[in-house]
Amino acid sequence: VLGQPDETNAEAIAPLLQDRDHRVRLTALRAFQGVALPDIVPFLREELVPGDFKSKDREEMKLLARCYGYSDKKEALDRLQAILKHRRIGQLVAKERPDLEAALWGMLATGTDEGRLAVLRASKSFFPAVRKAAEKVIAQSKVRVDEPDEEAPS
């Protein structure tokens, strides 16, 4: 058991993100969920490359994207948006794209209105794979992803 990362033990846990054993990487990624640790952003940046990102398994993609969303909100939104926009011919009609789901989970992890609205926009996408990924994330998330109520008093 790794415990909850913080400034004192994050340095010790971070190398586990690059371990050869898939289970070790997943355990480390799970430990970083919900924690903003800017020190791991360079690693996440290398792992979340549009076009290459989908070579990882579904759970690892989701955990990587969420870690990024927690750790660097602005940069994560930009890079995850690039993953959503990266398309190849065969992927335009794909029924399922775990990389898109992961990117959307990362956007929600930023906890920003911009991230939530990006998920909402994706649910209305022309591309079926983007739309389906967004609908799945919306259905599974506990975060409110509907448009902000403009008539509500500030």
PDB file of C-alpha atoms in Angstrom:
ATOM      1  CA  VAL A   1       0.000   0.000   0.000  1.00  0.00           C
ATOM      2  CA  LEU A   2       1.487   3.303  -1.106  1.00  0.00           C
ATOM      3  CA  GLY A   3      -0.568   5.683   0.980  1.00  0.00           C
ATOM      4  CA  GLN A   4      -1.698   9.103  -0.150  1.00  0.00           C
ATOM      5  CA  PRO A   5       1.018  11.047  -2.002  1.00  0.00           C
ATOM      6  CA  ASP A   6       2.066  14.450  -0.763  1.00  0.00           C
ATOM      7  CA  GLU A   7       5.177  16.605  -1.124  1.00  0.00           C
ATOM      8  CA  THR A   8       7.175  14.276   1.146  1.00  0.00           C
ATOM      9  CA  ASN A   9       6.512  10.927  -0.526  1.00  0.00           C
ATOM     10  CA  ALA A  10       5.569  11.912  -4.097  1.00  0.00           C
ATOM     11  CA  GLU A  11       9.216  11.748  -5.117  1.00  0.00           C
ATOM     12  CA  ALA A  12       9.391   8.154  -3.925  1.00  0.00           C
ATOM     13  CA  ILE A  13       6.168   7.147  -5.693  1.00  0.00           C
ATOM     14  CA  ALA A  14       6.804   8.975  -9.001  1.00  0.00           C
ATOM     15  CA  PRO A  15       9.415   6.480 -10.335  1.00  0.00           C
ATOM     16  CA  LEU A  16       6.786   3.745  -9.995  1.00  0.00           C
ATOM     17  CA  LEU A  17       4.843   5.463 -12.792  1.00  0.00           C
ATOM     18  CA  GLN A  18       7.513   4.220 -15.198  1.00  0.00           C
ATOM     19  CA  ASP A  19       7.812   0.710 -13.810  1.00  0.00           C
ATOM     20  CA  ARG A  20       7.811  -2.143 -16.341  1.00  0.00           C
ATOM     21  CA  ASP A  21       5.118  -3.990 -14.429  1.00  0.00           C
ATOM     22  CA  HIS A  22       1.694  -2.761 -15.507  1.00  0.00           C
ATOM     23  CA  ARG A  23       0.174  -3.485 -12.083  1.00  0.00           C
ATOM     24  CA  VAL A  24       2.804  -1.342 -10.333  1.00  0.00           C
ATOM     25  CA  ARG A  25       2.112   1.571 -12.717  1.00  0.00           C
ATOM     26  CA  LEU A  26      -1.623   1.298 -12.129  1.00  0.00           C
ATOM     27  CA  THR A  27      -1.146   1.209  -8.346  1.00  0.00           C
ATOM     28  CA  ALA A  28       1.006   4.346  -8.496  1.00  0.00           C
ATOM     29  CA  LEU A  29      -1.492   6.112 -10.773  1.00  0.00           C
ATOM     30  CA  ARG A  30      -4.340   5.237  -8.417  1.00  0.00           C
ATOM     31  CA  ALA A  31      -2.346   6.712  -5.521  1.00  0.00           C
ATOM     32  CA  PHE A  32      -2.082  10.021  -7.399  1.00  0.00           C
ATOM     33  CA  GLN A  33      -5.838  10.352  -8.037  1.00  0.00           C
ATOM     34  CA  GLY A  34      -7.258  13.577  -6.630  1.00  0.00           C
ATOM     35  CA  VAL A  35      -3.848  15.009  -5.764  1.00  0.00           C
ATOM     36  CA  ALA A  36      -2.310  18.013  -7.508  1.00  0.00           C
ATOM     37  CA  LEU A  37       1.392  17.250  -7.887  1.00  0.00           C
ATOM     38  CA  PRO A  38       3.103  19.525 -10.419  1.00  0.00           C
ATOM     39  CA  ASP A  39       6.294  17.428 -10.188  1.00  0.00           C
ATOM     40  CA  ILE A  40       4.711  14.610 -12.207  1.00  0.00           C
ATOM     41  CA  VAL A  41       3.482  16.880 -15.033  1.00  0.00           C
ATOM     42  CA  PRO A  42       6.568  16.334 -17.249  1.00  0.00           C
ATOM     43  CA  PHE A  43       5.993  12.579 -17.050  1.00  0.00           C
ATOM     44  CA  LEU A  44       2.293  12.969 -17.828  1.00  0.00           C
ATOM     45  CA  ARG A  45       3.061  15.288 -20.737  1.00  0.00           C
ATOM     46  CA  GLU A  46       5.238  12.564 -22.291  1.00  0.00           C
ATOM     47  CA  GLU A  47       2.585   9.894 -21.747  1.00  0.00           C
ATOM     48  CA  LEU A  48      -0.352  11.868 -23.152  1.00  0.00           C
ATOM     49  CA  VAL A  49       0.621  12.370 -26.774  1.00  0.00           C
ATOM     50  CA  PRO A  50      -2.261  12.663 -29.236  1.00  0.00           C
ATOM     51  CA  GLY A  51      -2.206   9.667 -31.581  1.00  0.00           C
ATOM     52  CA  ASP A  52       0.150   7.649 -29.381  1.00  0.00           C
ATOM     53  CA  PHE A  53      -1.933   7.789 -26.224  1.00  0.00           C
ATOM     54  CA  LYS A  54      -4.389   5.111 -27.375  1.00  0.00           C
ATOM     55  CA  SER A  55      -1.695   2.426 -27.275  1.00  0.00           C
ATOM     56  CA  LYS A  56      -2.184   2.115 -23.497  1.00  0.00           C
ATOM     57  CA  ASP A  57      -4.913   0.109 -21.831  1.00  0.00           C
ATOM     58  CA  ARG A  58      -8.251   1.717 -20.942  1.00  0.00           C
ATOM     59  CA  GLU A  59      -7.684   2.041 -17.201  1.00  0.00           C
ATOM     60  CA  GLU A  60      -4.150   3.373 -17.541  1.00  0.00           C
ATOM     61  CA  MET A  61      -5.304   6.016 -20.043  1.00  0.00           C
ATOM     62  CA  LYS A  62      -8.080   7.148 -17.725  1.00  0.00           C
ATOM     63  CA  LEU A  63      -5.806   7.335 -14.674  1.00  0.00           C
ATOM     64  CA  LEU A  64      -3.086   9.217 -16.587  1.00  0.00           C
ATOM     65  CA  ALA A  65      -5.570  11.769 -17.919  1.00  0.00           C
ATOM     66  CA  ARG A  66      -7.149  12.288 -14.505  1.00  0.00           C
ATOM     67  CA  CYS A  67      -3.746  12.737 -12.840  1.00  0.00           C
ATOM     68  CA  TYR A  68      -2.935  15.347 -15.471  1.00  0.00           C
ATOM     69  CA  GLY A  69      -6.237  17.130 -14.890  1.00  0.00           C
ATOM     70  CA  TYR A  70      -5.587  17.316 -11.156  1.00  0.00           C
ATOM     71  CA  SER A  71      -1.956  18.386 -11.504  1.00  0.00           C
ATOM     72  CA  ASP A  72      -2.020  21.074 -14.216  1.00  0.00           C
ATOM     73  CA  LYS A  73      -5.509  22.262 -15.082  1.00  0.00           C
ATOM     74  CA  LYS A  74      -4.694  24.662 -17.938  1.00  0.00           C
ATOM     75  CA  GLU A  75      -2.059  22.585 -19.710  1.00  0.00           C
ATOM     76  CA  ALA A  76      -4.118  19.425 -19.260  1.00  0.00           C
ATOM     77  CA  LEU A  77      -7.189  20.980 -20.877  1.00  0.00           C
ATOM     78  CA  ASP A  78      -5.131  21.991 -23.923  1.00  0.00           C
ATOM     79  CA  ARG A  79      -3.433  18.615 -24.348  1.00  0.00           C
ATOM     80  CA  LEU A  80      -6.583  16.588 -23.660  1.00  0.00           C
ATOM     81  CA  GLN A  81      -8.480  18.742 -26.160  1.00  0.00           C
ATOM     82  CA  ALA A  82      -5.777  17.862 -28.708  1.00  0.00           C
ATOM     83  CA  ILE A  83      -6.388  14.162 -28.001  1.00  0.00           C
ATOM     84  CA  LEU A  84     -10.106  14.681 -28.643  1.00  0.00           C
ATOM     85  CA  LYS A  85      -9.389  16.429 -31.933  1.00  0.00           C
ATOM     86  CA  HIS A  86      -6.800  13.918 -33.158  1.00  0.00           C
ATOM     87  CA  ARG A  87      -8.568  11.775 -35.723  1.00  0.00           C
ATOM     88  CA  ARG A  88      -7.616   9.291 -38.379  1.00  0.00           C
ATOM     89  CA  ILE A  89      -9.973   8.084 -41.084  1.00  0.00           C
ATOM     90  CA  GLY A  90     -10.826   4.743 -39.456  1.00  0.00           C
ATOM     91  CA  GLN A  91     -11.373   6.389 -36.094  1.00  0.00           C
ATOM     92  CA  LEU A  92     -14.061   8.748 -37.340  1.00  0.00           C
ATOM     93  CA  VAL A  93     -16.651   5.990 -37.311  1.00  0.00           C
ATOM     94  CA  ALA A  94     -15.175   3.815 -34.555  1.00  0.00           C
ATOM     95  CA  LYS A  95     -17.771   2.638 -32.084  1.00  0.00           C
ATOM     96  CA  GLU A  96     -15.510   2.902 -29.077  1.00  0.00           C
ATOM     97  CA  ARG A  97     -12.446   5.008 -28.354  1.00  0.00           C
ATOM     98  CA  PRO A  98     -11.071   4.574 -24.824  1.00  0.00           C
ATOM     99  CA  ASP A  99      -8.546   7.354 -25.476  1.00  0.00           C
ATOM    100  CA  LEU A 100     -11.414   9.821 -25.965  1.00  0.00           C
ATOM    101  CA  GLU A 101     -13.097   8.644 -22.773  1.00  0.00           C
ATOM    102  CA  ALA A 102      -9.840   9.079 -20.881  1.00  0.00           C
ATOM    103  CA  ALA A 103      -9.340  12.598 -22.247  1.00  0.00           C
ATOM    104  CA  LEU A 104     -12.855  13.532 -21.163  1.00  0.00           C
ATOM    105  CA  TRP A 105     -12.281  12.076 -17.668  1.00  0.00           C
ATOM    106  CA  GLY A 106      -9.123  14.207 -17.464  1.00  0.00           C
ATOM    107  CA  MET A 107     -11.091  17.311 -18.417  1.00  0.00           C
ATOM    108  CA  LEU A 108     -13.585  16.631 -15.642  1.00  0.00           C
ATOM    109  CA  ALA A 109     -10.697  16.084 -13.205  1.00  0.00           C
ATOM    110  CA  THR A 110      -9.627  19.706 -13.699  1.00  0.00           C
ATOM    111  CA  GLY A 111     -12.729  20.671 -11.750  1.00  0.00           C
ATOM    112  CA  THR A 112     -13.197  23.702 -14.001  1.00  0.00           C
ATOM    113  CA  ASP A 113     -16.253  24.954 -15.863  1.00  0.00           C
ATOM    114  CA  GLU A 114     -14.126  24.852 -19.016  1.00  0.00           C
ATOM    115  CA  GLY A 115     -13.520  21.125 -18.497  1.00  0.00           C
ATOM    116  CA  ARG A 116     -17.182  20.386 -17.817  1.00  0.00           C
ATOM    117  CA  LEU A 117     -18.295  22.411 -20.841  1.00  0.00           C
ATOM    118  CA  ALA A 118     -15.773  20.589 -23.055  1.00  0.00           C
ATOM    119  CA  VAL A 119     -17.425  17.306 -22.048  1.00  0.00           C
ATOM    120  CA  LEU A 120     -20.863  18.749 -22.772  1.00  0.00           C
ATOM    121  CA  ARG A 121     -19.718  19.980 -26.205  1.00  0.00           C
ATOM    122  CA  ALA A 122     -18.232  16.551 -26.928  1.00  0.00           C
ATOM    123  CA  SER A 123     -21.612  14.960 -26.195  1.00  0.00           C
ATOM    124  CA  LYS A 124     -22.997  16.972 -29.122  1.00  0.00           C
ATOM    125  CA  SER A 125     -20.134  16.203 -31.501  1.00  0.00           C
ATOM    126  CA  PHE A 126     -20.722  15.304 -35.129  1.00  0.00           C
ATOM    127  CA  PHE A 127     -18.409  12.298 -34.662  1.00  0.00           C
ATOM    128  CA  PRO A 128     -20.163   9.250 -33.169  1.00  0.00           C
ATOM    129  CA  ALA A 129     -17.066   8.031 -31.270  1.00  0.00           C
ATOM    130  CA  VAL A 130     -16.636  11.411 -29.549  1.00  0.00           C
ATOM    131  CA  ARG A 131     -20.339  11.633 -28.766  1.00  0.00           C
ATOM    132  CA  LYS A 132     -20.477   8.085 -27.373  1.00  0.00           C
ATOM    133  CA  ALA A 133     -17.369   8.622 -25.214  1.00  0.00           C
ATOM    134  CA  ALA A 134     -18.833  11.835 -23.777  1.00  0.00           C
ATOM    135  CA  GLU A 135     -22.198  10.212 -23.083  1.00  0.00           C
ATOM    136  CA  LYS A 136     -20.480   7.358 -21.262  1.00  0.00           C
ATOM    137  CA  VAL A 137     -18.392   9.727 -19.123  1.00  0.00           C
ATOM    138  CA  ILE A 138     -21.434  11.848 -18.302  1.00  0.00           C
ATOM    139  CA  ALA A 139     -23.420   8.764 -17.285  1.00  0.00           C
ATOM    140  CA  GLN A 140     -20.616   7.452 -15.050  1.00  0.00           C
ATOM    141  CA  SER A 141     -19.519  10.724 -13.465  1.00  0.00           C
ATOM    142  CA  LYS A 142     -20.847  12.234 -10.298  1.00  0.00           C
ATOM    143  CA  VAL A 143     -19.875  15.672 -11.521  1.00  0.00           C
ATOM    144  CA  ARG A 144     -22.557  17.917 -12.919  1.00  0.00           C
ATOM    145  CA  VAL A 145     -21.707  18.426 -16.565  1.00  0.00           C
ATOM    146  CA  ASP A 146     -24.715  20.360 -17.761  1.00  0.00           C
ATOM    147  CA  GLU A 147     -24.412  23.947 -18.880  1.00  0.00           C
ATOM    148  CA  PRO A 148     -24.212  26.515 -16.077  1.00  0.00           C
ATOM    149  CA  ASP A 149     -27.524  28.164 -15.288  1.00  0.00           C
ATOM    150  CA  GLU A 150     -27.163  31.660 -16.714  1.00  0.00           C
ATOM    151  CA  GLU A 151     -30.234  32.942 -14.912  1.00  0.00           C
ATOM    152  CA  ALA A 152     -29.034  31.970 -11.463  1.00  0.00           C
ATOM    153  CA  PRO A 153     -27.893  34.905  -9.318  1.00  0.00           C
ATOM    154  CA  SER A 154     -24.135  35.196  -8.919  1.00  0.00           C
TER     155      SER A 154
END
